[in-house]
Short mmCIF file of C-alpha atoms in Angstrom, two decimals:
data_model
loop_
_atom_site.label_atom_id
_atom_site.label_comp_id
_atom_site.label_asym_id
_atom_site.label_seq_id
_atom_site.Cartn_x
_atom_site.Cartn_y
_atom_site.Cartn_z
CA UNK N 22 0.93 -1.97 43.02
CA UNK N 23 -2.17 -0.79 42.01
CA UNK N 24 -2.44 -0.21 37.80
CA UNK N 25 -4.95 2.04 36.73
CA UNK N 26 -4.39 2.62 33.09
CA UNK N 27 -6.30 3.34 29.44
CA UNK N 28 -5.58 0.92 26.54
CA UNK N 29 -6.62 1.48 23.20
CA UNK N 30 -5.95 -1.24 20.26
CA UNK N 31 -5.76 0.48 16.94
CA UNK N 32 -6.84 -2.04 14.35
CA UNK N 33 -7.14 -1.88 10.73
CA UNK N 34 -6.83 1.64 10.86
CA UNK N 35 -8.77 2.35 7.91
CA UNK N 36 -8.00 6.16 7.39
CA UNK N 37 -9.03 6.54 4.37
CA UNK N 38 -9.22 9.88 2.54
CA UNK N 39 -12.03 11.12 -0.08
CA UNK N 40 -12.01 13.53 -2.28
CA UNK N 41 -15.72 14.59 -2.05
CA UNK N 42 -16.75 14.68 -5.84
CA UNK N 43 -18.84 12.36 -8.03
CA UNK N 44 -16.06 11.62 -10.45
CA UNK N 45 -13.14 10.75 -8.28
CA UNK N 46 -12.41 7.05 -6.46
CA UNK N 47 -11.81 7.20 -2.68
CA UNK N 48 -8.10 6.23 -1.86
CA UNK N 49 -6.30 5.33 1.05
CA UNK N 50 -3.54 7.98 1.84
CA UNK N 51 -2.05 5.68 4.87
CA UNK N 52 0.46 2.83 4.58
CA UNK N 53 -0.13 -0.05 6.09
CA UNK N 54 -3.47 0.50 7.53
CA UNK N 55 -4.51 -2.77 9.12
CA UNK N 56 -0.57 -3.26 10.25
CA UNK N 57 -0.59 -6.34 8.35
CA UNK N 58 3.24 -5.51 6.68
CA UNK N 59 5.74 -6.04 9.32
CA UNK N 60 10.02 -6.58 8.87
CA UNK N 61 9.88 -8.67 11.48
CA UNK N 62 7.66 -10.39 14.39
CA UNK N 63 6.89 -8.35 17.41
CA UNK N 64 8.86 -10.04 20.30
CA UNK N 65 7.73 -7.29 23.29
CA UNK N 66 6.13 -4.29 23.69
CA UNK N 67 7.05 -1.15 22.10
CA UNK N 68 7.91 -2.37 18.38
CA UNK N 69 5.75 -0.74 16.59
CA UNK N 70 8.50 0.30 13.93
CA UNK N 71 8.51 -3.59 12.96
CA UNK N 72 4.97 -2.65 11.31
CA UNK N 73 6.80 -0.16 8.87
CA UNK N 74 6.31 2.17 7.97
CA UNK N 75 4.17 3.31 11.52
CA UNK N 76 6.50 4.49 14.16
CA UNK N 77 6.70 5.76 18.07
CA UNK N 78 6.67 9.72 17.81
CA UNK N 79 7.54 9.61 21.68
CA UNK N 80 10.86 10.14 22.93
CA UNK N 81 11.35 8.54 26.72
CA UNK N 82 10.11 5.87 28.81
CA UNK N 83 6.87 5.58 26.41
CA UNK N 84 6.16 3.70 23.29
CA UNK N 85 3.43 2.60 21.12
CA UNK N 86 3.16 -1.32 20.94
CA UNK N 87 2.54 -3.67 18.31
CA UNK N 88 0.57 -7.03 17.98
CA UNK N 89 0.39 -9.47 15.62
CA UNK N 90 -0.61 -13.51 15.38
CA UNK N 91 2.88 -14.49 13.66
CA UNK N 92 4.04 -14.06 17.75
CA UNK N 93 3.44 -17.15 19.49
CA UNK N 94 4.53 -16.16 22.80
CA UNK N 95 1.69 -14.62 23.74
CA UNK N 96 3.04 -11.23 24.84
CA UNK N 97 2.70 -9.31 22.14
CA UNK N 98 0.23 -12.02 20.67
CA UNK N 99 -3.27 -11.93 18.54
CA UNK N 100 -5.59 -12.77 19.67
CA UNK N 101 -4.30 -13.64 23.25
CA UNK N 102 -1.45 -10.84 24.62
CA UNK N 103 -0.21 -9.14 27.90
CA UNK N 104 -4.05 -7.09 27.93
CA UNK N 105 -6.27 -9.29 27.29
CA UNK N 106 -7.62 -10.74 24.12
CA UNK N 107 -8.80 -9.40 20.89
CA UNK N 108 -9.09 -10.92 17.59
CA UNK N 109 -7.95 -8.54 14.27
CA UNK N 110 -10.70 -6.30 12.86
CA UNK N 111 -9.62 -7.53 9.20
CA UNK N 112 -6.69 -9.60 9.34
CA UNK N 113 -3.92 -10.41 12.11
CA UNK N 114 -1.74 -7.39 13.40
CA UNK N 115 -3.12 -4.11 15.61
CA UNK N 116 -1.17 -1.29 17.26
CA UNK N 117 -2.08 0.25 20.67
CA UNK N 118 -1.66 2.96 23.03
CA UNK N 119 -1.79 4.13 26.85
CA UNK N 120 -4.15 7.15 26.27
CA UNK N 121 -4.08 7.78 30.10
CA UNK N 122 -2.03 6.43 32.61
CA UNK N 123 -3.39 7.59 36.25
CA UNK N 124 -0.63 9.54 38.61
CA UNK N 125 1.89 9.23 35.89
CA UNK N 126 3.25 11.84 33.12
CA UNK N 127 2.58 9.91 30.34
CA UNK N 128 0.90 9.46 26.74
CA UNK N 129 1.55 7.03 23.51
CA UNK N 130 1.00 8.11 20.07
CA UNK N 131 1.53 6.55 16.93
CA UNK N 132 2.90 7.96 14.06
CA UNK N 133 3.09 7.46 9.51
CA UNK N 134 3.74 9.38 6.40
CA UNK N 135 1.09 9.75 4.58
CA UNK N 136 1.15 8.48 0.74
CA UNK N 137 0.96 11.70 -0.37
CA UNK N 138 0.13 15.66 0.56
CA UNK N 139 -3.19 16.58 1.59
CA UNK N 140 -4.61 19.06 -0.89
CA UNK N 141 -5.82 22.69 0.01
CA UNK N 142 -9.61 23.12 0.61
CA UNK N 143 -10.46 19.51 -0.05
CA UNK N 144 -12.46 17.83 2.12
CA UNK N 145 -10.90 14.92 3.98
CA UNK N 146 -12.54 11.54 5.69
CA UNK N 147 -10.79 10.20 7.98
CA UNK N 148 -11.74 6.58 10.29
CA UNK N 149 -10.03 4.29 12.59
CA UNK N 150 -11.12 1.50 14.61
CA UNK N 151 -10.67 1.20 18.89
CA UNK N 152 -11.07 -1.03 21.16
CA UNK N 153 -10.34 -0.97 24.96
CA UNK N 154 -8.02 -3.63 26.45
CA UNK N 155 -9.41 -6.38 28.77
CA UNK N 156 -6.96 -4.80 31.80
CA UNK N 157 -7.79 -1.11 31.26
CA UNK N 158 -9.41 0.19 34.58
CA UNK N 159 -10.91 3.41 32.81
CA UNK N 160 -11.13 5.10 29.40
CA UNK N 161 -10.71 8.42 27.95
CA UNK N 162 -12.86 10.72 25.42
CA UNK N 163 -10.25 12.34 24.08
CA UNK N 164 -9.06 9.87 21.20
CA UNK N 165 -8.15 11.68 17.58
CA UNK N 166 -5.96 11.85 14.49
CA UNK N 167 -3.97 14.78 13.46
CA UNK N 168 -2.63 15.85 10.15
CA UNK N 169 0.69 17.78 9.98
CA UNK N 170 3.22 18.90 7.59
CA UNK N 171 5.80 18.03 9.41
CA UNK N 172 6.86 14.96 11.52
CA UNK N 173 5.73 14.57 14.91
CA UNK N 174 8.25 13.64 18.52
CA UNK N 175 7.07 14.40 22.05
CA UNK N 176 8.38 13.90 25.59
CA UNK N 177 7.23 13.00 28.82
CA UNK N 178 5.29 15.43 30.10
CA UNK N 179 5.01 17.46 27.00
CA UNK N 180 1.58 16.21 24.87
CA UNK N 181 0.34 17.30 21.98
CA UNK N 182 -2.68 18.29 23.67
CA UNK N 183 -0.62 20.66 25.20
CA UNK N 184 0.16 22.73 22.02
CA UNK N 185 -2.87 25.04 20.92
CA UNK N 186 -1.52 24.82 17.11
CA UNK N 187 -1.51 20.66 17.60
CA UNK N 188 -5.45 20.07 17.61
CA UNK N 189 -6.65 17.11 16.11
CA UNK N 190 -8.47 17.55 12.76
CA UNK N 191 -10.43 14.20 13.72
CA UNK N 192 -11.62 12.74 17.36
CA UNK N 193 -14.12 10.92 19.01
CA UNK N 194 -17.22 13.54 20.18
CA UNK N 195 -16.39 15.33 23.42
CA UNK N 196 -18.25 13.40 26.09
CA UNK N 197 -18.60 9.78 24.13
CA UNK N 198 -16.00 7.42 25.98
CA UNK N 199 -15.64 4.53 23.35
CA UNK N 200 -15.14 1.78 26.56
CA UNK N 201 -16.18 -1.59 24.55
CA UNK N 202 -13.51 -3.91 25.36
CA UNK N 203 -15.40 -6.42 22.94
CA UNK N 204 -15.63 -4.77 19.43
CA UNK N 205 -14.02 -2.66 17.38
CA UNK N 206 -15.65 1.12 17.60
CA UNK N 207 -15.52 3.32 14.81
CA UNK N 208 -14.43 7.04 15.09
CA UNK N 209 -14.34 9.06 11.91
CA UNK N 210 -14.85 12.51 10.62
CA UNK N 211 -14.89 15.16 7.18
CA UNK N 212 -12.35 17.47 7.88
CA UNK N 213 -10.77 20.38 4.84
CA UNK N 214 -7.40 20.05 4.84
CA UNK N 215 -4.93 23.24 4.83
CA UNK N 216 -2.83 21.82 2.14
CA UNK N 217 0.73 20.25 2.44
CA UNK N 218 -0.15 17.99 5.52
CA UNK N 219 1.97 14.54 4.70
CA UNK N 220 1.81 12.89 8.76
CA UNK N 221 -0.82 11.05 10.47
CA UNK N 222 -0.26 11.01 14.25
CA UNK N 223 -3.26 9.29 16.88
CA UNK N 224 -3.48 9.42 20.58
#
């Protein structure tokens, strides 16, 4: 069968949030950034929850995956896993996503509290890392980060793309198509926040 599909790694996802004034320290509003903390080692695909406290938002046949070099089977392995080989931005453990997966009705996100509510008017920056897999046929322009109030879930065939009030505060420009499958490529933005928003989801 022929597989035409999108991979992006998430690595070190340095998110991190700055108040934009002289007299106040940037600080990192997302757990767990580089998925470094994990309860346990990922085994197969679709663990992401081991990397607490990131989860799968998706409900169905579709799930984030996680990767880390405490696996040894080489599955779900760093650098060597089931798409290809990478090696950590910073450190050992990465989380990745089908962005696009041709003729099928599917999309993976990933999902975390934040460490604390996003404050009214204050501007926001916000940066991850990607990098295509090794086996991904094509890639996507479309990559971003959205910041709700409340806690993400979608379904097959339901995307948040699909929701006008679900529009990512964050993403890659329209028309760039981060496709390195050899480094890690920055995306990041200044966004103002609403006020109250306490989730991170990406896809």
């Amino acid at each position: 069968m022929l597989r035409s599909y999108f991979k992006f790694r998430l690595v070190s996802l340095q998110v991190i949030f700055a108040c934009i004034f002289f007299n106040i320290q940037a600080q990192n509003l997302v757990p767990n950034p580089s998925f470094e903390d994990f309860t346990a080692c990922p085994s197969a695909l679709g663990q992401t929850g081991k990397a607490t406290p990131w989860r799968n938002p998706s409900v169905g046949n579709v799930s984030s995956d996680y990767f880390n070099s405490c696996n040894l089977s080489g599955f779900s392995d760093v650098p060597a896993n089931v798409f290809g080989s990478q090696e950590g931005r910073t450190g050992s453990g990465y989380a990745g996503v089908y962005a696009y997966i041709k003729n099928a009705d599917s999309r993976e996100y990933l999902h975390v509290p934040l460490m604390g509510n996003l404050l009214a008017g204050v501007k926001y920056l916000a940066s991850m890392y990607v990098s295509l897999s090794d086996t991904s046929s094509f890639a996507v322009d479309g990559m971003g980060m959205l910041f709700t109030k409340d806690t993400a879930t979608h379904s097959i065939g339901n995307y948040f793309s699909s929701d006008p009030t679900l529009i990512p505060q964050v993403e890659n420009f329209a028309g760039w198509i981060p496709e390195d499958k050899n480094n890690w490529i920055r995306i990041s933005g200044i966004f103002t926040a609403s006020g109250g928003e306490n989730y991170l989801t990406i896809g």
